[in-house]
Coordinates of C-alpha atoms in Angstrom, one line a residue:
Chain A
M682 CA -80.3 23.0 -36.4
L683 CA -83.1 21.4 -34.5
E684 CA -86.6 22.9 -35.1
K685 CA -88.7 23.3 -32.0
Q686 CA -90.3 19.9 -31.5
Q687 CA -94.0 19.2 -31.6
N688 CA -95.5 18.6 -28.2
I689 CA -95.8 14.9 -27.6
S690 CA -97.4 15.2 -24.2
N691 CA -100.8 16.1 -25.7
G692 CA -103.5 13.9 -24.2
V693 CA -101.2 11.8 -22.0
N694 CA -102.6 11.2 -18.6
E695 CA -100.0 12.3 -16.1
N696 CA -101.0 9.5 -13.7
Q697 CA -100.3 6.9 -16.3
K698 CA -96.7 7.6 -17.3
I699 CA -95.3 5.7 -20.2
K700 CA -92.7 3.2 -19.0
I701 CA -89.5 3.6 -21.0
G702 CA -86.4 1.4 -21.2
W703 CA -83.2 2.5 -23.0
F704 CA -80.7 -0.3 -23.7
S705 CA -77.3 -0.1 -25.3
F706 CA -75.6 -3.2 -26.9
S707 CA -72.5 -3.1 -29.1
C708 CA -72.1 0.4 -30.4
C709 CA -70.6 3.8 -29.7
E710 CA -73.7 5.1 -27.8
D711 CA -74.0 8.1 -30.1
N712 CA -77.8 7.8 -30.0
T713 CA -77.7 7.9 -26.2
I714 CA -75.9 11.3 -26.6
V715 CA -78.4 12.6 -29.2
F716 CA -81.2 11.4 -26.8
T717 CA -79.6 13.4 -23.9
E718 CA -79.3 16.4 -26.2
L719 CA -83.0 16.1 -27.2
M720 CA -83.6 16.3 -23.4
N721 CA -82.3 19.9 -23.4
D722 CA -85.5 20.9 -25.1
H723 CA -87.8 18.2 -23.8
W724 CA -86.9 17.3 -20.3
Q725 CA -89.8 19.1 -18.7
E726 CA -92.3 17.3 -20.9
W727 CA -90.6 13.9 -20.6
K728 CA -90.3 14.2 -16.9
K729 CA -94.1 14.5 -16.9
I730 CA -95.0 11.7 -19.3
F731 CA -92.2 9.2 -19.1
D732 CA -91.2 6.8 -16.3
F733 CA -87.6 5.8 -17.1
R734 CA -87.6 2.3 -15.7
H735 CA -84.3 1.2 -17.1
A736 CA -81.7 3.7 -18.5
R737 CA -78.2 3.2 -17.2
V738 CA -77.0 6.5 -18.5
L739 CA -79.6 8.3 -16.4
K740 CA -79.9 6.4 -13.2
S741 CA -78.5 3.6 -10.9
N742 CA -81.7 1.8 -9.8
N743 CA -82.8 0.2 -13.0
V744 CA -85.5 -2.5 -13.2
L745 CA -86.4 -4.6 -16.1
D746 CA -90.2 -5.1 -15.7
D747 CA -93.1 -4.4 -18.0
L748 CA -92.2 -1.6 -20.4
D749 CA -94.4 0.3 -22.8
I750 CA -91.5 1.2 -25.1
A751 CA -88.0 -0.3 -25.2
F752 CA -85.4 1.6 -27.2
I753 CA -82.5 -0.6 -28.5
E754 CA -79.3 0.9 -29.5
G755 CA -76.3 -1.1 -30.9
A756 CA -75.7 -4.4 -32.6
I757 CA -76.0 -7.9 -31.1
A758 CA -72.6 -9.5 -30.5
S759 CA -73.0 -12.4 -28.0
D760 CA -75.3 -15.1 -26.7
D761 CA -75.8 -12.9 -23.6
H762 CA -76.9 -10.1 -25.8
I763 CA -79.4 -12.4 -27.5
S764 CA -81.0 -13.6 -24.3
K765 CA -81.1 -10.1 -22.8
L766 CA -82.7 -8.8 -26.0
K767 CA -85.3 -11.6 -26.0
E768 CA -86.1 -10.8 -22.4
I769 CA -86.6 -7.1 -23.2
R770 CA -88.8 -8.1 -26.1
K771 CA -91.0 -10.2 -23.9
K772 CA -91.5 -7.4 -21.4
S773 CA -92.1 -4.6 -23.9
K774 CA -95.3 -3.6 -25.7
K775 CA -93.3 -1.7 -28.3
L776 CA -89.6 -2.1 -29.3
V777 CA -87.7 0.4 -31.4
A778 CA -84.3 -0.2 -33.0
I779 CA -82.3 3.0 -32.7
G780 CA -79.4 4.0 -34.9
A781 CA -77.4 2.3 -37.7
C782 CA -75.8 -0.5 -35.5
A783 CA -79.2 -1.7 -34.3
V784 CA -81.0 -1.2 -37.6
V785 CA -78.4 -2.6 -40.1
G786 CA -75.7 -3.8 -37.8
M787 CA -73.0 -1.5 -39.1
P788 CA -70.5 -0.2 -38.2
A789 CA -70.4 -2.5 -35.1
A790 CA -70.5 -5.5 -37.4
Q791 CA -67.5 -4.4 -39.4
R792 CA -65.6 -7.6 -38.3
N793 CA -68.1 -9.6 -40.3
Y794 CA -66.4 -8.2 -43.4
F795 CA -62.8 -8.6 -42.3
N796 CA -60.3 -10.5 -44.6
E797 CA -58.7 -13.7 -43.5
K798 CA -55.6 -12.0 -42.0
Q799 CA -57.8 -9.6 -40.0
K800 CA -60.0 -12.4 -38.8
Q801 CA -57.0 -14.3 -37.6
E802 CA -55.8 -11.3 -35.7
I803 CA -59.0 -11.0 -33.7
E804 CA -59.8 -14.7 -33.4
F805 CA -58.5 -15.1 -29.8
L806 CA -60.6 -12.1 -28.6
I807 CA -63.8 -13.4 -30.2
A808 CA -63.2 -16.7 -28.3
R809 CA -62.2 -14.9 -25.1
F810 CA -65.3 -12.8 -25.0
S811 CA -67.6 -15.7 -26.2
A812 CA -68.7 -13.4 -28.9
L813 CA -70.9 -14.5 -31.8
P814 CA -69.2 -15.6 -35.0
K815 CA -71.1 -12.8 -36.8
V816 CA -72.5 -9.6 -35.3
L817 CA -76.3 -9.3 -35.8
K818 CA -78.7 -6.5 -36.3
V819 CA -81.6 -6.4 -33.8
S820 CA -84.2 -7.6 -36.3
D821 CA -82.1 -10.8 -36.9
V822 CA -83.0 -11.8 -33.3
I823 CA -86.4 -10.4 -32.5
K824 CA -89.4 -8.6 -34.0
V825 CA -89.0 -4.9 -34.2
D826 CA -92.0 -2.5 -34.1
A827 CA -90.2 0.6 -35.4
E828 CA -86.8 1.6 -36.7
V829 CA -85.0 5.0 -36.5
G830 CA -81.8 4.7 -38.6
G831 CA -78.8 7.0 -38.9
C832 CA -75.4 7.3 -37.5
P833 CA -76.3 8.9 -35.2
M834 CA -80.1 8.7 -35.3
D835 CA -82.0 11.6 -36.8
P836 CA -83.5 13.5 -33.8
Q837 CA -86.7 14.5 -35.8
K838 CA -87.3 10.9 -36.9
F839 CA -86.9 9.8 -33.3
L840 CA -89.5 12.2 -32.1
E841 CA -91.9 11.2 -34.9
A842 CA -91.4 7.5 -34.0
V843 CA -92.0 8.2 -30.3
N844 CA -95.2 10.2 -31.2
N845 CA -96.5 7.4 -33.3
L846 CA -95.9 4.8 -30.6
I847 CA -97.5 6.9 -28.0
S848 CA -100.6 7.3 -30.2
E849 CA -100.6 3.5 -30.8
I850 CA -100.3 2.8 -27.1
K851 CA -103.1 5.2 -26.3
S852 CA -105.5 3.8 -28.9
G853 CA -104.5 0.2 -28.1
Chain B
M799 CA -65.7 -8.9 12.4
H800 CA -66.4 -12.1 10.5
N801 CA -66.6 -10.4 7.2
T802 CA -62.9 -10.3 6.4
D803 CA -62.9 -12.1 3.1
F804 CA -65.3 -11.3 0.3
D805 CA -65.6 -10.8 -3.5
L806 CA -67.5 -7.8 -4.8
K807 CA -68.7 -7.6 -8.3
L808 CA -70.4 -4.6 -9.7
D809 CA -71.8 -6.0 -12.9
R810 CA -72.5 -2.8 -14.8
L811 CA -71.7 0.6 -13.4
T812 CA -74.3 3.2 -14.0
K813 CA -74.1 6.9 -14.9
V814 CA -70.8 6.5 -16.8
E815 CA -70.4 6.6 -20.5
G816 CA -70.7 3.0 -21.8
S817 CA -70.5 -0.3 -20.0
A818 CA -68.0 -1.0 -17.3
S819 CA -67.8 -3.5 -14.4
L820 CA -65.6 -4.0 -11.4
E821 CA -64.3 -7.0 -9.6
L822 CA -62.7 -6.7 -6.2
R823 CA -61.4 -9.3 -3.8
V824 CA -60.8 -8.6 -0.1
K825 CA -58.8 -11.1 2.0
D826 CA -58.1 -10.6 5.7
D827 CA -59.5 -7.1 5.6
R828 CA -57.2 -6.0 2.8
V829 CA -57.9 -5.5 -0.9
E830 CA -56.2 -8.3 -2.8
Y831 CA -57.0 -7.0 -6.2
V832 CA -59.2 -4.5 -8.1
H833 CA -60.1 -5.1 -11.7
F834 CA -61.8 -2.2 -13.5
K835 CA -63.2 -4.0 -16.5
I836 CA -64.9 -3.4 -19.8
T837 CA -68.2 -5.2 -20.6
E838 CA -68.5 -3.7 -24.1
Y839 CA -67.9 -5.9 -27.1
K840 CA -64.9 -4.9 -29.2
R841 CA -65.7 -3.4 -32.6
F842 CA -62.1 -3.8 -33.8
F843 CA -61.3 -0.3 -35.2
T844 CA -57.6 -0.9 -35.2
Q845 CA -58.1 -3.7 -37.7
A846 CA -61.0 -1.9 -39.5
L847 CA -58.9 1.1 -40.4
Q848 CA -56.4 -1.1 -42.4
G849 CA -56.9 -0.7 -46.1
K850 CA -59.2 2.3 -45.9
P851 CA -58.5 5.5 -48.0
I852 CA -57.0 8.2 -45.7
I853 CA -60.0 10.5 -46.5
A854 CA -62.3 8.1 -44.8
L855 CA -60.3 7.7 -41.6
P856 CA -61.6 10.5 -39.4
Q857 CA -65.3 9.6 -39.9
L858 CA -64.6 5.9 -39.3
L859 CA -62.7 6.5 -36.1
S860 CA -65.4 8.9 -34.9
R861 CA -67.5 5.8 -34.5
I862 CA -65.3 4.6 -31.7
C863 CA -67.3 6.7 -29.3
G864 CA -70.4 8.8 -29.6
T865 CA -69.8 11.4 -26.8
C866 CA -66.1 11.7 -27.6
S867 CA -66.6 11.5 -31.4
N868 CA -65.6 15.0 -32.3
A869 CA -62.4 14.6 -30.3
H870 CA -61.6 11.5 -32.3
I871 CA -62.3 13.4 -35.5
M872 CA -59.9 16.2 -34.4
A873 CA -57.2 13.7 -33.4
S874 CA -57.5 11.7 -36.6
I875 CA -57.5 14.8 -38.8
E876 CA -54.4 16.0 -37.1
A877 CA -52.7 12.6 -37.6
C878 CA -53.7 12.5 -41.2
E879 CA -52.6 16.2 -41.8
H880 CA -49.2 15.4 -40.2
A881 CA -48.9 12.4 -42.5
L882 CA -49.8 14.4 -45.6
G883 CA -47.8 17.5 -44.6
I884 CA -50.8 19.8 -44.5
E885 CA -50.7 23.0 -42.3
P886 CA -54.2 24.1 -41.6
T887 CA -55.2 27.8 -42.0
E888 CA -55.6 30.1 -39.1
Q889 CA -59.4 30.1 -39.6
T890 CA -59.4 26.3 -39.6
K891 CA -57.6 26.3 -36.3
L892 CA -60.1 28.7 -34.8
L893 CA -63.0 26.6 -36.1
R894 CA -61.4 23.5 -34.6
D895 CA -61.0 25.3 -31.3
L896 CA -64.7 26.1 -31.4
T897 CA -65.5 22.5 -32.2
M898 CA -63.6 21.4 -29.1
Y899 CA -65.2 24.1 -27.0
G900 CA -68.7 23.0 -28.1
L901 CA -67.7 19.4 -27.3
N902 CA -66.3 20.2 -23.8
I903 CA -69.3 22.4 -22.8
R904 CA -71.8 19.7 -23.8
D905 CA -69.8 16.7 -22.5
H906 CA -68.7 18.2 -19.2
A907 CA -72.2 19.3 -18.4
L908 CA -73.5 15.8 -19.2
H909 CA -71.0 14.4 -16.7
L910 CA -71.4 17.0 -14.0
Y911 CA -75.2 17.2 -14.1
L912 CA -76.5 13.8 -15.2
F913 CA -73.8 11.6 -13.8
A914 CA -72.1 13.3 -10.8
L915 CA -74.7 15.7 -9.3
P916 CA -77.3 13.0 -8.3
D917 CA -74.6 11.6 -5.9
I918 CA -74.2 15.0 -4.3
R919 CA -77.9 15.6 -3.9
G920 CA -78.6 12.0 -2.7
K921 CA -80.9 11.3 -5.7
D922 CA -80.9 8.4 -8.1
A923 CA -81.2 10.4 -11.3
F924 CA -81.0 14.0 -12.4
L925 CA -84.5 13.8 -13.7
D926 CA -85.7 12.9 -10.2
F927 CA -84.7 16.3 -9.0
D928 CA -87.6 18.2 -7.6
E929 CA -88.8 21.1 -9.7
N930 CA -90.6 22.6 -6.7
D931 CA -87.4 22.8 -4.7
P932 CA -85.7 26.1 -5.6
V933 CA -82.2 24.7 -5.5
E934 CA -82.9 21.6 -7.6
H935 CA -85.1 23.6 -9.9
Q936 CA -82.2 25.9 -10.7
M937 CA -79.9 22.9 -11.2
L938 CA -82.3 21.2 -13.7
H939 CA -82.5 24.4 -15.7
D940 CA -78.8 25.2 -15.5
G941 CA -77.7 21.7 -16.5
F942 CA -79.8 21.6 -19.7
E943 CA -79.2 25.3 -20.6
I944 CA -75.4 24.7 -20.5
K945 CA -75.6 21.5 -22.5
A946 CA -77.9 23.1 -25.0
A947 CA -75.5 26.0 -25.5
G948 CA -72.6 23.6 -26.2
N949 CA -74.8 21.5 -28.5
F950 CA -75.8 24.7 -30.5
L951 CA -72.1 25.7 -30.9
S952 CA -71.2 22.2 -32.1
E953 CA -74.0 22.2 -34.6
L954 CA -73.2 25.7 -35.8
V955 CA -69.4 25.1 -36.3
A956 CA -69.0 21.4 -36.8
G957 CA -72.5 20.5 -38.1
R958 CA -73.4 18.1 -35.3
S959 CA -72.5 17.3 -31.7
V960 CA -71.9 13.7 -32.6
H961 CA -69.9 12.5 -35.6
A962 CA -69.6 16.1 -36.9
P963 CA -69.8 16.2 -40.7
H964 CA -68.1 19.6 -41.4
P965 CA -64.4 19.2 -40.2
V966 CA -62.3 17.2 -42.7
I967 CA -58.6 16.7 -43.5
G968 CA -57.4 20.1 -44.8
G969 CA -60.2 22.4 -43.5
F970 CA -64.0 22.7 -43.1
L971 CA -66.8 21.8 -45.6
H972 CA -69.2 24.5 -44.2
F973 CA -68.8 27.8 -42.4
P974 CA -70.9 29.5 -39.7
D975 CA -73.4 32.1 -40.9
Q976 CA -73.8 35.4 -39.2
K977 CA -77.3 34.7 -37.9
G978 CA -76.1 31.5 -36.3
V979 CA -73.0 33.2 -34.9
E980 CA -75.2 35.9 -33.2
E981 CA -77.5 33.2 -31.8
A982 CA -74.6 31.3 -30.5
I983 CA -73.2 34.4 -28.7
R984 CA -76.6 34.9 -27.1
K985 CA -76.9 31.4 -25.9
L986 CA -73.3 31.1 -24.7
E987 CA -73.5 34.4 -22.8
A988 CA -76.9 33.4 -21.3
A989 CA -75.3 30.2 -20.1
R990 CA -72.5 32.0 -18.2
P991 CA -74.4 32.6 -14.9
A992 CA -75.4 28.9 -15.0
A993 CA -71.7 27.9 -15.5
L994 CA -70.7 30.1 -12.5
R995 CA -73.4 28.3 -10.4
T996 CA -71.9 25.0 -11.6
I997 CA -68.5 26.1 -10.4
E998 CA -69.9 26.9 -7.0
I999 CA -71.6 23.6 -6.7
F1000 CA -68.5 21.6 -7.5
K1001 CA -66.3 23.8 -5.4
N1002 CA -68.4 23.1 -2.4
Q1003 CA -69.3 19.4 -3.1
P1004 CA -68.7 17.2 0.0
F1005 CA -66.6 14.4 -1.4
H1006 CA -62.8 14.2 -1.3
F1007 CA -60.2 11.6 -2.1
D1008 CA -56.6 12.6 -2.1
R1009 CA -53.8 10.5 -3.4
K1010 CA -50.5 11.6 -4.8
T1011 CA -50.2 10.9 -8.5
N1012 CA -48.6 12.4 -11.6
F1013 CA -50.6 14.5 -14.1
M1014 CA -50.1 14.6 -17.8
A1015 CA -51.7 16.9 -20.4
L1016 CA -51.2 18.6 -23.8
V1017 CA -50.5 22.2 -22.8
P1018 CA -50.8 24.9 -25.4
Q1019 CA -48.3 27.7 -25.8
D1020 CA -50.6 30.7 -25.8
H1021 CA -54.2 30.1 -24.8
Y1022 CA -55.8 27.3 -22.9
G1023 CA -57.1 24.8 -25.4
F1024 CA -57.4 21.2 -26.5
I1025 CA -55.6 20.8 -29.8
E1026 CA -52.2 22.5 -29.9
G1027 CA -49.2 22.4 -27.7
C1028 CA -46.7 20.2 -26.1
I1029 CA -47.3 17.2 -23.9
N1030 CA -46.4 18.2 -20.3
T1031 CA -45.5 15.0 -18.5
G1032 CA -45.7 16.6 -15.1
L1033 CA -42.0 15.9 -14.7
D1034 CA -40.5 19.2 -15.8
E1035 CA -40.6 18.5 -19.5
C1036 CA -42.8 19.3 -22.4
I1037 CA -42.7 17.1 -25.5
T1038 CA -43.2 19.2 -28.6
E1039 CA -44.9 18.1 -31.9
E1040 CA -41.6 16.8 -33.3
G1041 CA -41.3 14.5 -30.3
Y1042 CA -44.9 13.1 -30.4
R1043 CA -44.0 10.0 -32.4
D1044 CA -41.0 9.1 -30.3
H1045 CA -43.1 9.7 -27.1
L1046 CA -46.0 7.6 -28.4
E1047 CA -43.9 4.8 -29.8
H1048 CA -41.3 4.5 -27.1
V1049 CA -43.3 5.5 -24.0
V1050 CA -47.0 5.2 -24.5
L1051 CA -47.4 2.3 -26.9
P1052 CA -45.1 -0.3 -25.1
Y1053 CA -47.3 0.0 -22.1
S1054 CA -50.4 -0.6 -24.2
Q1055 CA -49.1 -4.2 -24.4
A1056 CA -48.4 -4.3 -20.6
S1057 CA -50.9 -4.2 -17.7
G1058 CA -51.6 -0.5 -18.0
Y1059 CA -50.0 2.8 -18.8
K1060 CA -47.2 4.2 -16.7
Y1061 CA -44.8 7.0 -17.3
R1062 CA -41.2 6.6 -15.9
G1063 CA -42.5 3.8 -13.7
G1064 CA -45.3 5.8 -12.1
S1065 CA -49.0 5.8 -12.9
Y1066 CA -50.5 9.1 -14.1
M1067 CA -53.8 10.8 -14.6
V1068 CA -55.1 12.6 -17.6
G1069 CA -58.3 14.8 -17.9
A1070 CA -59.6 18.1 -16.8
L1071 CA -57.9 18.0 -13.4
A1072 CA -54.5 17.3 -15.1
R1073 CA -55.1 20.2 -17.5
I1074 CA -56.2 22.7 -14.9
N1075 CA -53.3 21.6 -12.6
L1076 CA -50.8 22.1 -15.4
A1077 CA -52.2 25.1 -17.4
K1078 CA -54.6 27.1 -15.3
G1079 CA -52.5 30.2 -16.0
L1080 CA -53.5 30.0 -19.7
L1081 CA -57.3 30.1 -19.1
H1082 CA -59.1 33.0 -20.8
S1083 CA -58.5 36.3 -19.0
H1084 CA -62.3 36.8 -18.3
T1085 CA -62.4 33.3 -16.7
R1086 CA -59.3 34.0 -14.7
E1087 CA -60.5 37.4 -13.4
T1088 CA -63.8 35.8 -12.4
L1089 CA -62.3 32.8 -10.6
K1090 CA -59.3 34.2 -8.8
D1091 CA -60.0 32.5 -5.5
T1092 CA -61.4 29.3 -7.0
L1093 CA -58.3 28.8 -9.1
S1094 CA -56.0 29.0 -6.0
V1095 CA -57.1 25.5 -5.0
F1096 CA -55.1 24.1 -7.9
P1097 CA -52.8 22.2 -8.4
S1098 CA -54.7 19.6 -6.4
T1099 CA -54.5 15.8 -6.1
D1100 CA -58.1 15.5 -4.9
I1101 CA -59.8 13.5 -7.7
F1102 CA -63.3 14.9 -6.8
L1103 CA -61.9 18.3 -7.9
N1104 CA -61.9 16.8 -11.4
G1105 CA -65.6 18.0 -11.4
L1106 CA -64.6 21.5 -10.4
A1107 CA -61.9 21.5 -13.1
Q1108 CA -64.5 20.5 -15.7
A1109 CA -66.8 23.3 -14.5
I1110 CA -64.0 25.8 -14.9
E1111 CA -63.3 24.5 -18.4
I1112 CA -66.9 25.1 -19.3
L1113 CA -66.5 28.7 -18.3
H1114 CA -63.3 29.0 -20.3
C1115 CA -64.9 27.5 -23.3
L1116 CA -67.9 29.9 -23.0
D1117 CA -65.6 32.9 -22.6
H1118 CA -63.2 32.1 -25.3
S1119 CA -65.9 31.1 -27.8
V1120 CA -67.8 34.3 -27.2
E1121 CA -64.6 36.3 -27.9
I1122 CA -63.8 34.4 -31.1
L1123 CA -67.4 34.7 -32.4
K1124 CA -67.5 38.4 -31.6
T1125 CA -64.2 39.3 -33.1
R1126 CA -63.8 37.0 -36.1
K1127 CA -65.6 36.8 -39.4
F1128 CA -65.7 33.4 -41.1
A1129 CA -65.5 33.2 -44.9
P1130 CA -65.5 30.1 -47.1
E1131 CA -62.0 28.6 -47.7
P1132 CA -61.0 25.8 -50.0
I1133 CA -59.9 22.5 -48.5
I1134 CA -56.1 22.1 -48.5
K1135 CA -55.1 18.9 -50.4
K1136 CA -51.8 17.2 -50.7
P1137 CA -50.8 14.1 -52.5
P1138 CA -50.3 10.9 -50.4
R1139 CA -46.9 9.7 -49.5
E1140 CA -45.4 6.8 -47.5
T1141 CA -45.2 8.2 -44.0
V1142 CA -46.4 8.1 -40.4
G1143 CA -48.6 10.8 -38.8
I1144 CA -49.3 11.4 -35.1
G1145 CA -52.3 13.4 -33.8
V1146 CA -52.5 14.4 -30.2
V1147 CA -55.5 16.3 -28.7
E1148 CA -57.0 16.8 -25.3
A1149 CA -60.4 15.0 -25.4
P1150 CA -62.8 16.0 -22.6
R1151 CA -61.4 13.0 -20.5
G1152 CA -57.8 13.6 -21.3
T1153 CA -54.9 13.1 -23.8
L1154 CA -56.0 11.2 -27.0
Y1155 CA -53.4 9.8 -29.4
H1156 CA -54.0 8.7 -33.0
K1157 CA -51.3 7.3 -35.2
V1158 CA -51.7 6.6 -38.9
V1159 CA -49.3 4.7 -41.2
L1160 CA -49.9 5.7 -44.7
G1161 CA -48.9 4.2 -48.0
A1162 CA -47.9 6.1 -51.2
D1163 CA -51.2 5.1 -52.7
G1164 CA -53.1 7.0 -50.0
I1165 CA -54.3 3.8 -48.3
V1166 CA -54.0 3.4 -44.6
K1167 CA -51.6 0.5 -43.7
E1168 CA -52.2 0.5 -40.0
G1169 CA -52.9 2.7 -37.1
E1170 CA -53.0 3.0 -33.3
I1171 CA -55.4 4.8 -30.9
I1172 CA -54.6 5.5 -27.2
V1173 CA -57.6 6.8 -25.2
P1174 CA -57.7 8.7 -21.9
T1175 CA -59.6 6.1 -19.9
G1176 CA -56.9 3.5 -20.8
Q1177 CA -54.2 5.8 -19.4
N1178 CA -56.3 6.4 -16.2
Q1179 CA -57.0 2.7 -15.6
I1180 CA -54.1 2.0 -13.1
N1181 CA -54.9 5.2 -11.2
I1182 CA -58.6 4.2 -11.0
E1183 CA -57.8 0.7 -9.7
E1184 CA -55.1 1.9 -7.2
D1185 CA -57.5 4.6 -5.9
I1186 CA -60.3 2.1 -5.4
A1187 CA -58.0 -0.2 -3.5
T1188 CA -56.9 2.7 -1.2
L1189 CA -60.5 3.8 -0.8
V1190 CA -61.8 0.3 0.1
N1191 CA -58.9 -0.4 2.5
G1192 CA -59.8 2.8 4.3
L1193 CA -63.4 1.7 4.6
L1194 CA -62.7 -1.8 5.9
P1195 CA -64.1 -3.5 7.9
I1196 CA -67.4 -2.5 6.5
K1197 CA -70.8 -4.0 7.3
E1198 CA -72.9 -2.4 4.6
K1199 CA -71.9 -3.6 1.2
E1200 CA -74.3 -1.2 -0.5
K1201 CA -72.3 1.7 1.0
L1202 CA -69.1 0.2 -0.4
N1203 CA -70.7 -0.1 -3.8
F1204 CA -71.8 3.5 -3.7
E1205 CA -68.5 4.8 -2.6
I1206 CA -66.7 2.9 -5.3
E1207 CA -69.1 4.0 -8.1
K1208 CA -68.8 7.6 -6.9
L1209 CA -65.1 7.5 -7.1
I1210 CA -65.1 6.0 -10.6
R1211 CA -67.6 8.6 -11.7
A1212 CA -65.3 11.4 -10.5
Y1213 CA -62.8 10.2 -13.2
D1214 CA -65.6 10.4 -15.8
P1215 CA -64.4 7.3 -17.6
C1216 CA -65.5 6.6 -21.1
M1217 CA -66.1 2.9 -21.7
S1218 CA -67.1 3.1 -25.4
C1219 CA -63.5 4.4 -26.0
A1220 CA -62.0 2.0 -23.5
A1221 CA -63.7 -1.0 -24.9
H1222 CA -61.0 -1.2 -27.5
F1223 CA -58.1 -0.1 -25.4
L1224 CA -58.6 -0.9 -21.8
K1225 CA -56.2 -3.6 -20.5
V1226 CA -58.0 -6.8 -19.8
R1227 CA -56.8 -8.7 -16.7
W1228 CA -57.7 -12.1 -17.8
I1229 CA -57.9 -14.7 -15.1
E1230 CA -59.6 -17.7 -16.7
P1231 CA -61.5 -17.7 -19.9
T1232 CA -65.0 -19.2 -19.5
R1233 CA -66.2 -20.5 -22.9
R1234 CA -69.9 -20.8 -23.2
R1235 CA -69.9 -21.6 -26.8
E1236 CA -68.1 -24.4 -28.4

């Protein structure tokens, strides 16, 4: 059961909302769901302190401009993913890898460990989708400032990471 | 009008579960084709399950999709239990009902409030709703209150809303405590007025799109639910558990190799609208008494009433959960175990978005040889594409492309597609591969 969370809005100037991006790559989006469940208790506070610039699960008009915190869920499965991830990194002060697929690659990277027969079965699909020969974790591609592991992510650890980053952004 | 030919590409649809895109070509003011496509990268679960011990299967297949994960767990457990010859206890069945109720309350509220309601209110996002506006203030509080009640029930019974750890082949690993049960009753009862307001919103919502189609759903014998029953094909037949394998292998699976799922030559729809159309008489008595007038609009072929059907299901899930929690005591039970055997098991459940099939082929050593999964969004694909074509043809000629985009996205959202699931099983209409890597 979730404990009542600590208040992360302390000291944040409402006129300077923290710009957030939430991005999903190759995964089951379980962290997105945990995130929307955390909103049940936190939406009033988050509405005040966060400016969701890019979150396709929440809104249609998404822009990828300068972000304070980018949350990355999922593993990296294609060249398109790599270039998108690099672009997000460039535009984000802080970048957090969220959930097992982003942090360690699995289970999205399970095809990396297939036997020869299984590899042959999927070969045409890998080619068809221009997918990478091996699925990567986020830190294989770019520098990561924080990680919240778990399948799905641990809600408490997520809130702690967010708190820490807000403090760093405020002091930086 | 000069704008008679054009291509439209919606790169990534928003406010749906997962990543989807759409390609549409109009020629001489008529739609030439519509391709509702996945943009997710495959994670190859059908291969990954080969060689796994059967005990690991439900948790592996849960990772197909976050929001539907508990439905995948239930379908996989059922397939494995059918393979092993395990008959779950009555208490296990009740706990599974409650697991599905928690899932549907939470997941339907996510779709209705975060995905669908912004279109109705003319806002970009649910969080953009104005807290100082009394109507939108109420909506914000109602949406999160319902979701939280479903989330609490899922945590209490199944251990988590996503990839639930408690349900396993043969039973449950953990049982609800009395304090948790009492708190769940309180939260579920408190959410009931909010659920009634949700029903009013989606009953009176302004969008309509009517097209004749067939509806298919797993329909229980006694009470409205998501796990037991026979598959009502909408054509005056109901396929019982003994017939699941034949139905799956001879009807559903062959079409998984074709361009999309059809039944007896016609496309069909699965999901809340199909379930309410086919089984509204089985809803909880409290739900039925409360909603006499509302229920009379069903059966309906208006896809935008899928939202109303989901809202009604939320109420049923609240009402039946409260009854179960108030009248039943839960005591620890041992997990039922059976030795492995060479066999095939089929599991069929109603996931929030429709009928979900899992098939497992087991070896005598307890190792999974192969398996198949058929997801709701795959079954709805033809319907979605045909509806978009009809919709666009009705709007042509159109000057504002943005309006067209919006109308299409709105219609797709009404189906509540799940692309994380569909990534593995949606049919790819492949035109010409473009290889960027050599």
